[in-house]
Amino acid sequence: MVVKTDLYSILVAYAYKNNSPYIGVNAFLDFIENYAKKLSEENPEWLAWVRDKTSIFWQELTVLTERGRCQLQSDASEQRIYLCDYHTQRIQKAYENSEQSASQPFPSESSLGSPIPDDQKRTLKWDDTLLAYLFEPHSSDNSAQILVITFPDGLPHALVLPDMIPQKLTEIALLKIRHYLRKDGDAEFILRKLIPQFHGREASLRDQFNQLLIRPLDCFRIMETGGEFVSLFWMYFCIALKKDIKTRKGGESNEIAASQAAYVIDTINAYYKVLATKQREKELAFKCLEARLAKPPFDYTLDQISKFTNNKGVLLLSQYSETALEEWLKRKSTENEQNALPPLLIMRNARGDQYFVLKTKLLSLCSNLLGMARSQVKEALSKHWSKLISEFSSEPAMENDDQFEKLLVALVEKHSPLLATLLDDPKLQLVCHEAEQKDSNITPSVVKLFDNGRLLPYSTLLFIERKSLLFDVKLMLPLWYSIPFLTALIGFFKNLSKKKGKTVKAADEETKESANSIDFESEQKSAVQLLIEELVPEGFTLDSYMGELERRWGWLIDKRAQQNLVRDVKSLIRDDYRRNMQNKKQLKLTRQALSEMAKTIIDSAPSLASINGKDSLILYAEMYLLSLKVNSK
């Protein structure tokens, strides 16, 4: 009996009564009229159908077809309705009581009594195509509502829904197998068949077998692990069960059901075995990756990590996906224990490029870089000082420790920028602190880096002593370069001649610069004038157009506030003009350069970010820059 009066509930009940998803419109209208008359006496809600069944029917049917719940089809004889979810709901209902139906084969089209349209189903062979389907993304096919699994040996096919695979389908198969084993003492017979395959592991075999008989649904969770023993058990079990059923040739329903279930379990067990193998390979690959990160030079970019290979030369990225690699790097660089740094540190070089270093190897990396930088810096400094001394010159770093330290910092930044950024990174000090703990597995640094929380001087880190280096440099030069009086006297006359030469050269350069300046000023005037003609509309002067733009972006109810806003914007533009444009006297003024300059000025002020008419404000900045150029000539 139909309780609900909505059209869809009535259609479903009618289709189930007639065992068909196809419903003739005329026959249904006659049915609903008679049915509504009978029920309206007890239920007034059915009176609406009695009064105007046709109007209600077509109104609700339109909504159902738009939602995809049903389709209206026409043939030569009459119109009919097709319920799109009919077969899906029938299959769901067939699987509702899996325990009670364990002795019956899986639902099929013949058992449902209605063929399924081809566009609603997808056929999968029990072994290869079903296994391939399990590895598809989301384990479902969006275009197929129903899956048809076919079996060999003339067994009927099985109808299942995509969301039943793999867990629900496996649990139903396990229930069918248990029912078969409990009948006529088949369990003990199958167990004796399996014992020779598990010599020495009989106890584990019996435990697994008893679990199938007592708690079959728990078997799925164990099968999911893909363990070696479990995979072997189900492989040999399915072989033995299928052979046993074939020898009977009875064709009873419980035998058909158990045989179907054995084929299903065989494929799903193979699926989890492959998954477990891939997972073990992936875990091994990540262990190999971590071991590779622990080898010199210790600092690796993402591009370098993606090209790592194992001992056999196989690319590690072939054993895990790029997404898995990114997730692993993210997890290793974020997880921590007891407020310690994560196992993998993300560092940045002088250019801002990202690279990865194992925490346990950061101090080793620092020691290696210091060792390489020491020879480079010492050689560069020796050459530099040797040249200065040979020219009878000097610099403050030769006599002053602070200046010498600054020079070392500059040379390290030039010759080993990675070391410079590493020494400036706060994580280095944190790693040093962790390395001092008793249970730390961090490789200690060969060189002491910090003293009371402060980085040691570069001269100490690099083992370069100012006086010793200067002595060595002078020792390599002729003797007279080490006589202070003689070098001072020669240096005085050399500097005197240099000053005279520089004075003459400076005068020539000043004359040349003056001529170039006159030509450039003339070009700038022309460029400014052309830009004014291009940007200022007809009927406006530069000043009047600026006033018009002020009204567009600087409109405020409070006139004083409006004047203050305009004044602040002009001040901002003037300051930037003095700081940048006047420092770049030879900058060629073009439309693009002017626009970029104005946009940069406005964007640099956060207070102007939410102002109305920002485009007008940027154009105003361009006009004001031109006016400053005009007034500066």
XYZ file of C-alpha atoms in Angstrom:
633
model
C 0.000 0.000 0.000
C 1.290 3.463 -0.929
C 1.279 5.853 2.019
C 2.894 8.927 0.418
C 0.954 10.926 -2.147
C 3.901 12.353 -4.113
C 4.183 11.111 -7.687
C 7.624 9.487 -7.357
C 6.577 7.251 -4.442
C 3.487 6.175 -6.378
C 5.552 5.455 -9.523
C 8.072 3.333 -7.556
C 5.296 1.296 -5.930
C 3.572 0.808 -9.289
C 6.835 -0.289 -10.954
C 7.612 -2.778 -8.169
C 4.092 -4.199 -8.446
C 4.495 -4.744 -12.194
C 8.177 -5.749 -11.908
C 9.229 -3.286 -14.626
C 10.818 0.184 -14.730
C 8.588 1.092 -17.723
C 5.194 2.598 -16.903
C 2.527 3.410 -19.509
C 1.099 6.881 -18.958
C -2.539 6.054 -19.796
C -2.594 2.874 -17.741
C -0.984 4.654 -14.803
C -3.502 7.523 -14.892
C -6.362 5.017 -14.805
C -4.678 3.223 -11.897
C -4.074 6.399 -9.904
C -7.668 7.536 -10.381
C -9.136 4.301 -9.010
C -6.504 4.026 -6.282
C -7.039 7.609 -5.101
C -10.809 7.129 -4.904
C -10.378 4.134 -2.606
C -7.945 5.880 -0.273
C -9.559 9.338 -0.225
C -12.321 8.122 2.070
C -9.787 7.465 4.840
C -7.062 9.910 3.795
C -8.183 13.369 2.551
C -4.728 13.997 1.041
C -5.701 11.758 -1.897
C -8.640 14.011 -2.795
C -6.356 16.245 -4.871
C -5.591 13.297 -7.172
C -9.312 12.517 -7.476
C -10.180 16.088 -8.482
C -7.357 16.792 -10.957
C -5.068 13.794 -11.489
C -3.855 14.904 -14.941
C -2.684 18.348 -13.867
C -0.883 17.045 -10.760
C 0.682 14.190 -12.757
C 2.215 16.345 -15.508
C 3.299 19.074 -13.084
C 5.212 16.672 -10.812
C 6.491 14.585 -13.744
C 8.151 17.684 -15.249
C 10.069 18.258 -12.012
C 11.131 14.588 -11.800
C 12.441 14.525 -15.381
C 14.382 17.736 -14.818
C 16.029 16.150 -11.761
C 16.895 12.980 -13.704
C 14.700 10.739 -11.566
C 12.774 9.480 -14.579
C 12.462 9.831 -18.369
C 9.427 10.338 -20.572
C 9.624 8.126 -23.668
C 7.329 7.851 -26.686
C 6.749 4.960 -29.059
C 4.204 4.165 -31.736
C 1.510 3.101 -29.313
C 1.745 5.408 -26.284
C 3.913 7.464 -23.977
C 5.641 5.716 -21.117
C 7.804 6.608 -18.126
C 11.175 5.037 -17.367
C 12.355 5.101 -13.723
C 16.128 5.725 -13.871
C 16.877 4.412 -10.352
C 14.660 1.343 -10.595
C 17.416 -1.242 -11.086
C 19.757 0.442 -8.612
C 17.110 0.370 -5.914
C 16.233 -3.236 -6.705
C 19.898 -4.240 -6.335
C 20.209 -2.319 -3.062
C 17.142 -4.105 -1.751
C 18.522 -7.482 -2.850
C 21.624 -6.930 -0.706
C 19.806 -5.629 2.374
C 19.804 -9.005 4.186
C 23.188 -10.468 3.250
C 23.130 -12.971 6.130
C 19.751 -14.418 5.112
C 20.623 -14.534 1.405
C 24.088 -16.091 1.944
C 22.918 -19.362 0.385
C 21.720 -17.630 -2.771
C 23.825 -16.563 -5.785
C 24.527 -12.891 -6.371
C 21.630 -10.915 -7.912
C 21.504 -11.056 -11.716
C 19.296 -9.608 -14.458
C 17.338 -12.859 -14.593
C 16.733 -12.830 -10.837
C 15.574 -9.208 -11.023
C 13.271 -10.143 -13.893
C 14.102 -7.072 -15.941
C 16.950 -6.350 -18.402
C 19.184 -3.375 -17.626
C 19.810 -0.790 -20.398
C 23.349 -0.850 -21.776
C 24.015 2.779 -20.861
C 23.426 1.980 -17.173
C 25.782 -0.968 -16.801
C 29.443 -1.838 -17.252
C 30.620 -5.424 -17.664
C 33.746 -6.583 -15.796
C 35.397 -9.984 -16.097
C 36.072 -11.478 -12.653
C 39.876 -11.411 -13.013
C 41.706 -8.911 -15.241
C 39.060 -6.225 -15.884
C 37.773 -6.300 -12.299
C 41.347 -5.976 -11.019
C 41.972 -3.045 -13.387
C 38.731 -1.440 -12.224
C 39.886 -1.613 -8.604
C 42.966 0.454 -9.499
C 40.957 3.148 -11.313
C 40.682 6.543 -9.572
C 37.843 6.567 -7.017
C 37.231 2.885 -7.847
C 34.086 3.771 -9.752
C 32.838 4.691 -13.209
C 30.685 7.780 -13.150
C 28.950 6.796 -16.403
C 27.809 3.369 -15.121
C 25.327 2.986 -12.261
C 25.559 -0.828 -12.200
C 28.501 -3.224 -12.594
C 28.052 -6.674 -14.148
C 30.745 -9.150 -12.989
C 30.998 -12.237 -15.195
C 32.399 -15.623 -14.106
C 33.730 -18.691 -15.966
C 32.305 -22.226 -16.085
C 28.821 -21.032 -16.992
C 28.223 -19.356 -13.639
C 25.613 -16.571 -13.705
C 26.878 -13.014 -13.539
C 26.621 -10.771 -10.468
C 25.076 -7.303 -10.350
C 26.773 -4.916 -7.918
C 26.865 -1.175 -7.354
C 30.132 0.810 -7.622
C 30.092 1.905 -3.987
C 29.985 -1.756 -2.886
C 33.500 -2.397 -4.215
C 35.670 -3.596 -2.606
C 34.541 -3.795 1.038
C 30.802 -4.548 0.817
C 31.271 -7.005 -2.043
C 34.044 -8.827 -0.152
C 31.997 -9.083 3.049
C 29.014 -10.544 1.147
C 31.326 -13.068 -0.554
C 32.783 -14.080 2.823
C 29.275 -14.717 4.206
C 28.445 -16.944 1.229
C 31.670 -18.924 1.670
C 31.042 -19.395 5.391
C 27.533 -20.681 4.693
C 28.933 -23.234 2.250
C 31.653 -24.406 4.669
C 29.205 -24.936 7.513
C 27.074 -27.277 5.436
C 27.756 -31.031 5.390
C 31.176 -30.795 7.042
C 32.853 -29.083 4.058
C 35.012 -26.923 6.336
C 37.120 -29.802 7.659
C 37.544 -31.236 4.173
C 38.867 -27.909 2.761
C 41.123 -27.443 5.796
C 42.797 -30.832 5.218
C 43.429 -29.788 1.610
C 45.243 -26.656 2.791
C 47.484 -28.165 5.492
C 50.187 -29.448 3.065
C 50.587 -25.911 1.673
C 51.257 -24.451 5.141
C 53.686 -26.939 6.637
C 55.043 -25.553 9.916
C 52.324 -22.894 10.103
C 49.350 -25.115 10.883
C 48.389 -23.101 13.985
C 48.162 -19.845 11.995
C 46.202 -21.674 9.302
C 43.630 -22.940 11.820
C 43.318 -19.479 13.390
C 42.606 -17.915 10.018
C 40.166 -20.677 9.105
C 38.304 -20.406 12.411
C 38.032 -16.665 11.991
C 36.356 -17.207 8.613
C 33.816 -19.520 10.266
C 33.187 -17.390 13.367
C 33.855 -13.754 12.397
C 33.952 -13.619 8.596
C 33.589 -9.833 8.394
C 36.858 -9.402 10.336
C 38.633 -11.284 7.562
C 38.276 -8.283 5.259
C 40.266 -5.984 7.560
C 43.077 -8.557 7.696
C 42.935 -9.052 3.934
C 43.340 -5.276 3.509
C 46.814 -5.437 5.028
C 48.039 -7.605 2.162
C 50.266 -9.618 4.500
C 52.237 -12.518 3.034
C 50.521 -15.267 5.048
C 47.016 -13.848 4.502
C 47.582 -13.493 0.744
C 48.829 -17.077 0.496
C 45.926 -18.374 2.583
C 43.258 -16.828 0.367
C 45.040 -17.814 -2.836
C 45.239 -21.521 -1.860
C 41.829 -21.438 -0.187
C 40.068 -20.145 -3.322
C 41.827 -22.763 -5.481
C 40.783 -25.587 -3.129
C 37.201 -24.329 -2.814
C 36.684 -23.989 -6.573
C 38.088 -27.495 -7.188
C 35.832 -28.958 -4.510
C 32.712 -27.370 -5.995
C 33.612 -28.471 -9.542
C 33.871 -32.100 -8.437
C 30.332 -32.048 -7.053
C 28.619 -30.822 -10.260
C 25.396 -30.483 -8.314
C 24.571 -26.956 -9.336
C 22.847 -26.167 -6.067
C 22.284 -22.532 -5.222
C 24.700 -22.477 -2.287
C 27.400 -24.093 -4.464
C 26.888 -21.478 -7.184
C 26.993 -18.720 -4.566
C 30.202 -20.075 -2.974
C 31.852 -20.504 -6.372
C 31.011 -16.912 -7.363
C 32.308 -15.710 -3.988
C 35.576 -17.626 -4.438
C 36.265 -15.867 -7.747
C 35.475 -12.480 -6.165
C 37.735 -13.124 -3.146
C 40.526 -14.368 -5.429
C 40.587 -11.090 -7.369
C 40.216 -8.774 -4.386
C 42.931 -10.668 -2.494
C 45.234 -10.176 -5.516
C 44.357 -6.462 -5.486
C 45.385 -6.011 -1.843
C 48.523 -8.080 -2.397
C 49.570 -5.739 -5.232
C 48.747 -2.719 -3.065
C 50.847 -4.083 -0.199
C 53.757 -4.806 -2.556
C 53.590 -1.285 -3.968
C 53.401 0.144 -0.459
C 56.490 -1.809 0.626
C 58.334 -0.650 -2.506
C 57.303 2.929 -1.778
C 58.448 2.723 1.844
C 61.758 1.231 0.724
C 62.129 3.982 -1.875
C 61.576 6.672 0.762
C 64.145 5.024 3.028
C 66.546 5.107 0.082
C 65.634 8.765 -0.456
C 66.394 9.614 3.168
C 69.710 7.747 2.968
C 70.566 9.727 -0.168
C 69.796 12.996 1.617
C 72.281 11.964 4.321
C 75.130 11.882 1.793
C 77.270 14.870 0.729
C 76.765 17.573 -0.323
C 73.720 17.373 2.067
C 71.815 20.269 0.439
C 69.409 19.300 -2.346
C 66.750 21.126 -4.329
C 63.387 19.569 -5.190
C 64.549 19.082 -8.774
C 67.628 17.183 -7.595
C 65.575 15.050 -5.191
C 63.177 14.079 -7.984
C 66.161 12.651 -9.917
C 67.475 10.411 -7.119
C 68.047 6.758 -8.029
C 68.551 3.615 -5.943
C 71.636 1.382 -5.920
C 70.504 -0.287 -9.139
C 70.097 3.021 -10.958
C 66.282 2.896 -10.904
C 64.639 6.304 -10.592
C 63.013 6.562 -7.156
C 60.238 8.694 -8.596
C 59.088 5.607 -10.530
C 58.276 3.921 -7.212
C 56.222 6.782 -5.792
C 54.268 9.619 -7.341
C 55.184 13.301 -7.368
C 52.247 13.928 -5.047
C 53.542 11.277 -2.616
C 57.000 12.870 -2.733
C 55.589 16.316 -1.969
C 53.516 14.901 0.903
C 56.584 13.110 2.311
C 58.700 16.261 2.140
C 55.907 18.277 3.748
C 55.452 15.739 6.558
C 59.178 15.419 7.233
C 59.636 19.198 7.253
C 56.711 19.925 9.606
C 56.396 17.089 12.142
C 58.314 17.538 15.377
C 58.543 16.158 18.871
C 58.884 18.095 22.140
C 59.227 21.444 20.346
C 62.282 20.235 18.424
C 62.964 21.099 14.814
C 61.514 18.699 12.194
C 63.776 15.979 10.734
C 63.995 17.766 7.381
C 64.807 21.479 7.216
C 63.802 23.825 4.425
C 66.541 26.377 3.803
C 66.971 29.181 1.273
C 70.072 30.372 -0.537
C 71.045 33.954 -1.386
C 68.776 33.969 -4.453
C 65.827 32.778 -2.392
C 65.840 29.286 -3.938
C 64.555 26.515 -1.658
C 66.616 23.471 -0.749
C 66.320 20.636 1.769
C 68.795 19.486 4.444
C 68.413 16.714 7.012
C 68.592 18.180 10.501
C 71.160 15.562 11.475
C 73.447 16.731 8.649
C 73.060 20.506 8.869
C 76.198 20.966 10.972
C 78.125 18.673 8.627
C 77.001 20.849 5.721
C 78.144 23.951 7.597
C 81.547 22.387 8.346
C 82.028 21.410 4.696
C 81.119 24.886 3.485
C 83.468 26.489 6.001
C 86.293 24.253 4.835
C 85.756 25.158 1.183
C 85.191 28.851 1.916
C 88.371 29.141 3.979
C 90.671 28.355 1.050
C 88.643 30.502 -1.361
C 88.456 33.522 0.942
C 92.092 33.255 2.009
C 93.283 33.041 -1.590
C 91.109 35.973 -2.712
C 92.205 38.102 0.262
C 95.869 37.274 -0.276
C 95.687 38.321 -3.927
C 93.829 41.507 -3.017
C 96.290 42.567 -0.339
C 99.265 41.550 -2.443
C 98.060 43.839 -5.213
C 97.482 46.732 -2.832
C 100.913 46.382 -1.205
C 102.642 46.058 -4.587
C 101.031 49.368 -5.558
C 102.193 50.889 -2.230
C 98.573 51.224 -1.053
C 96.641 49.910 1.927
C 93.127 49.643 3.337
C 91.620 49.872 6.853
C 91.059 46.084 7.012
C 94.825 45.588 7.176
C 95.078 47.446 10.462
C 91.628 47.201 12.074
C 89.979 43.995 13.290
C 86.430 45.296 12.833
C 87.126 46.345 9.260
C 88.855 43.031 8.651
C 85.734 41.215 9.891
C 83.512 43.212 7.521
C 85.810 42.362 4.628
C 85.608 38.651 5.485
C 81.806 38.815 5.556
C 81.779 40.434 2.098
C 84.166 37.825 0.689
C 82.109 34.936 2.121
C 78.953 36.404 0.575
C 80.753 36.570 -2.760
C 82.528 33.214 -2.813
C 80.127 31.099 -0.706
C 76.657 32.697 -0.657
C 75.125 29.457 0.637
C 77.384 29.563 3.699
C 76.546 33.232 4.265
C 72.788 32.560 4.336
C 73.269 29.444 6.459
C 75.272 31.303 9.125
C 72.564 33.961 9.179
C 69.715 31.430 9.557
C 68.298 31.099 13.137
C 67.751 27.365 12.584
C 71.523 26.808 12.695
C 71.706 27.900 16.331
C 68.680 25.736 17.232
C 70.316 22.690 15.654
C 73.521 23.398 17.574
C 71.492 23.516 20.773
C 69.812 20.179 19.965
C 73.194 18.630 19.116
C 74.343 19.323 22.665
C 71.585 17.109 24.105
C 72.593 13.645 25.327
C 70.202 11.640 23.144
C 70.835 13.683 19.996
C 71.752 11.851 16.792
C 72.877 15.046 15.061
C 76.366 14.840 13.582
C 78.377 17.472 15.515
C 80.212 20.272 13.765
C 83.989 20.070 13.421
C 84.131 23.807 14.115
C 82.587 25.547 17.104
C 80.015 27.982 15.718
C 78.438 29.772 18.703
C 79.562 31.087 22.036
C 76.881 31.974 24.600
C 74.261 32.122 21.849
C 76.281 34.430 19.579
C 77.877 33.484 16.278
C 81.658 33.530 16.469
C 83.553 36.035 14.281
C 84.172 34.986 10.689
C 87.932 35.124 11.304
C 87.508 32.457 14.000
C 85.160 30.319 11.899
C 87.484 30.446 8.886
C 90.736 30.192 10.883
C 92.055 33.342 9.187
C 94.054 35.674 11.447
C 94.578 39.228 10.164
C 98.191 39.815 11.275
C 99.339 36.355 10.281
C 97.822 36.651 6.811
C 99.302 40.119 6.285
C 102.735 38.836 7.336
C 102.463 35.923 4.884
C 101.487 38.265 2.040
C 104.427 40.600 2.670
C 106.746 37.629 2.966
C 105.931 36.630 -0.608
C 106.826 40.127 -1.958
C 110.311 41.678 -2.415
C 112.005 42.933 0.742
C 111.526 46.663 0.170
C 107.708 46.277 0.401
C 108.219 45.470 4.080
C 110.179 48.679 4.914
C 107.593 51.134 6.283
C 109.575 54.357 5.608
C 110.381 53.386 2.012
C 106.842 52.248 1.158
C 105.363 55.413 2.707
C 107.714 57.683 0.684
C 107.058 55.863 -2.612
C 103.358 55.782 -1.907
C 103.309 59.559 -1.291
C 104.810 60.392 -4.707
C 102.646 57.796 -6.516
C 99.495 59.232 -4.955
C 100.599 62.757 -5.820
C 101.029 61.875 -9.505
C 97.701 60.036 -9.466
C 95.938 63.122 -8.107
C 97.359 65.282 -10.891
C 96.299 62.755 -13.492
C 92.846 62.481 -11.954
C 92.481 66.282 -11.932
C 93.160 66.544 -15.662
C 90.976 63.540 -16.404
C 88.179 64.884 -14.203
C 88.248 68.214 -16.023
C 87.923 66.462 -19.382
C 85.113 64.281 -18.100
C 83.346 67.297 -16.607
C 83.452 69.102 -19.943
C 82.168 66.016 -21.756
C 79.442 65.440 -19.146
C 78.346 69.072 -19.421
C 77.887 68.719 -23.183
C 75.992 65.453 -22.790
C 73.843 66.998 -20.085
C 72.766 69.829 -22.385
C 71.727 67.347 -25.078
C 69.866 65.137 -22.594
C 68.023 68.078 -21.038
C 66.817 69.074 -24.488
C 65.570 65.519 -25.145
C 63.815 65.407 -21.763
C 61.971 68.667 -22.436
C 60.725 67.311 -25.730
C 59.683 64.008 -24.115
C 57.776 65.780 -21.307
C 55.958 68.002 -23.792
C 54.953 65.039 -25.955
C 53.616 63.169 -22.938
C 51.556 66.190 -21.860
C 50.044 66.444 -25.335
C 49.294 62.693 -25.317
C 47.779 62.447 -21.826
C 45.971 65.764 -21.278
C 42.569 65.804 -23.077
C 41.526 68.677 -25.356
C 40.119 71.662 -23.532
C 42.307 71.041 -20.445
C 45.648 72.332 -19.302
C 47.940 70.196 -17.172
C 46.826 71.998 -13.974
C 43.093 72.002 -14.824
C 43.197 68.289 -15.709
C 44.887 67.552 -12.382
C 42.050 69.428 -10.654
C 39.499 67.305 -12.509
C 41.284 64.091 -11.466
C 41.383 65.285 -7.835
C 37.574 65.482 -7.857
C 37.393 61.885 -9.140
C 39.556 60.188 -6.534
C 39.801 62.691 -3.681
C 36.104 63.373 -3.140
C 35.268 63.641 0.559
C 32.349 65.322 2.317
C 34.739 67.070 4.705
C 36.548 69.663 2.547
C 39.410 69.994 5.024
C 39.941 66.240 4.996
C 39.857 66.343 1.188
C 42.559 69.025 1.107
C 44.700 67.063 3.575
C 44.375 63.915 1.452
C 45.459 65.735 -1.726
C 48.355 67.343 0.130
C 49.524 63.981 1.501
C 49.395 62.360 -1.942
C 51.410 65.206 -3.470
C 53.960 64.916 -0.681
C 54.264 61.179 -1.284
C 54.855 61.717 -5.016
C 57.383 64.544 -4.419
C 59.393 62.460 -1.973
C 59.612 59.556 -4.390
C 60.489 61.932 -7.238
C 63.422 63.387 -5.299
C 64.586 59.966 -4.157
C 64.410 58.169 -7.497
C 64.027 60.430 -10.526
C 66.687 62.916 -9.550
C 69.096 60.086 -8.733
C 68.539 58.714 -12.235
C 69.232 61.853 -14.196
C 69.863 59.998 -17.432
C 66.612 57.993 -17.198
C 64.735 58.272 -20.483
C 61.160 59.389 -19.780
C 58.619 57.304 -21.738
C 54.905 56.609 -21.383
C 55.598 53.143 -19.926
C 58.270 54.392 -17.515
C 55.964 57.167 -16.285
C 53.040 54.760 -15.792
C 55.159 52.199 -13.902
C 56.643 54.921 -11.710
C 53.213 56.287 -10.793
C 51.762 52.842 -10.072
C 54.761 51.923 -7.891
C 54.366 55.104 -5.841
C 50.636 54.547 -5.214
C 51.024 50.825 -4.471
C 53.765 51.573 -1.941
C 51.264 53.382 0.311
C 48.964 50.886 2.117
C 46.655 53.711 3.180
C 45.719 54.293 -0.487
C 44.846 50.645 -1.206
C 41.108 51.028 -0.509
C 40.641 54.472 -1.988
C 37.876 54.943 -4.593
C 38.895 55.771 -8.167
C 42.358 54.212 -7.953
C 42.839 54.386 -11.738
C 42.205 58.115 -11.604
C 44.632 58.395 -8.691
C 47.400 56.666 -10.678
C 46.724 58.944 -13.668
C 46.847 61.929 -11.296
C 50.250 60.736 -10.072
C 51.470 60.650 -13.693
C 50.264 64.233 -14.249
C 51.885 65.455 -11.049
C 55.200 63.826 -11.961
C 55.077 65.626 -15.307
C 54.377 68.925 -13.551
C 57.377 68.352 -11.260
C 59.488 67.684 -14.343
C 58.265 70.870 -15.987
C 58.949 73.002 -12.913
C 62.404 71.484 -12.394
C 63.727 72.708 -15.810
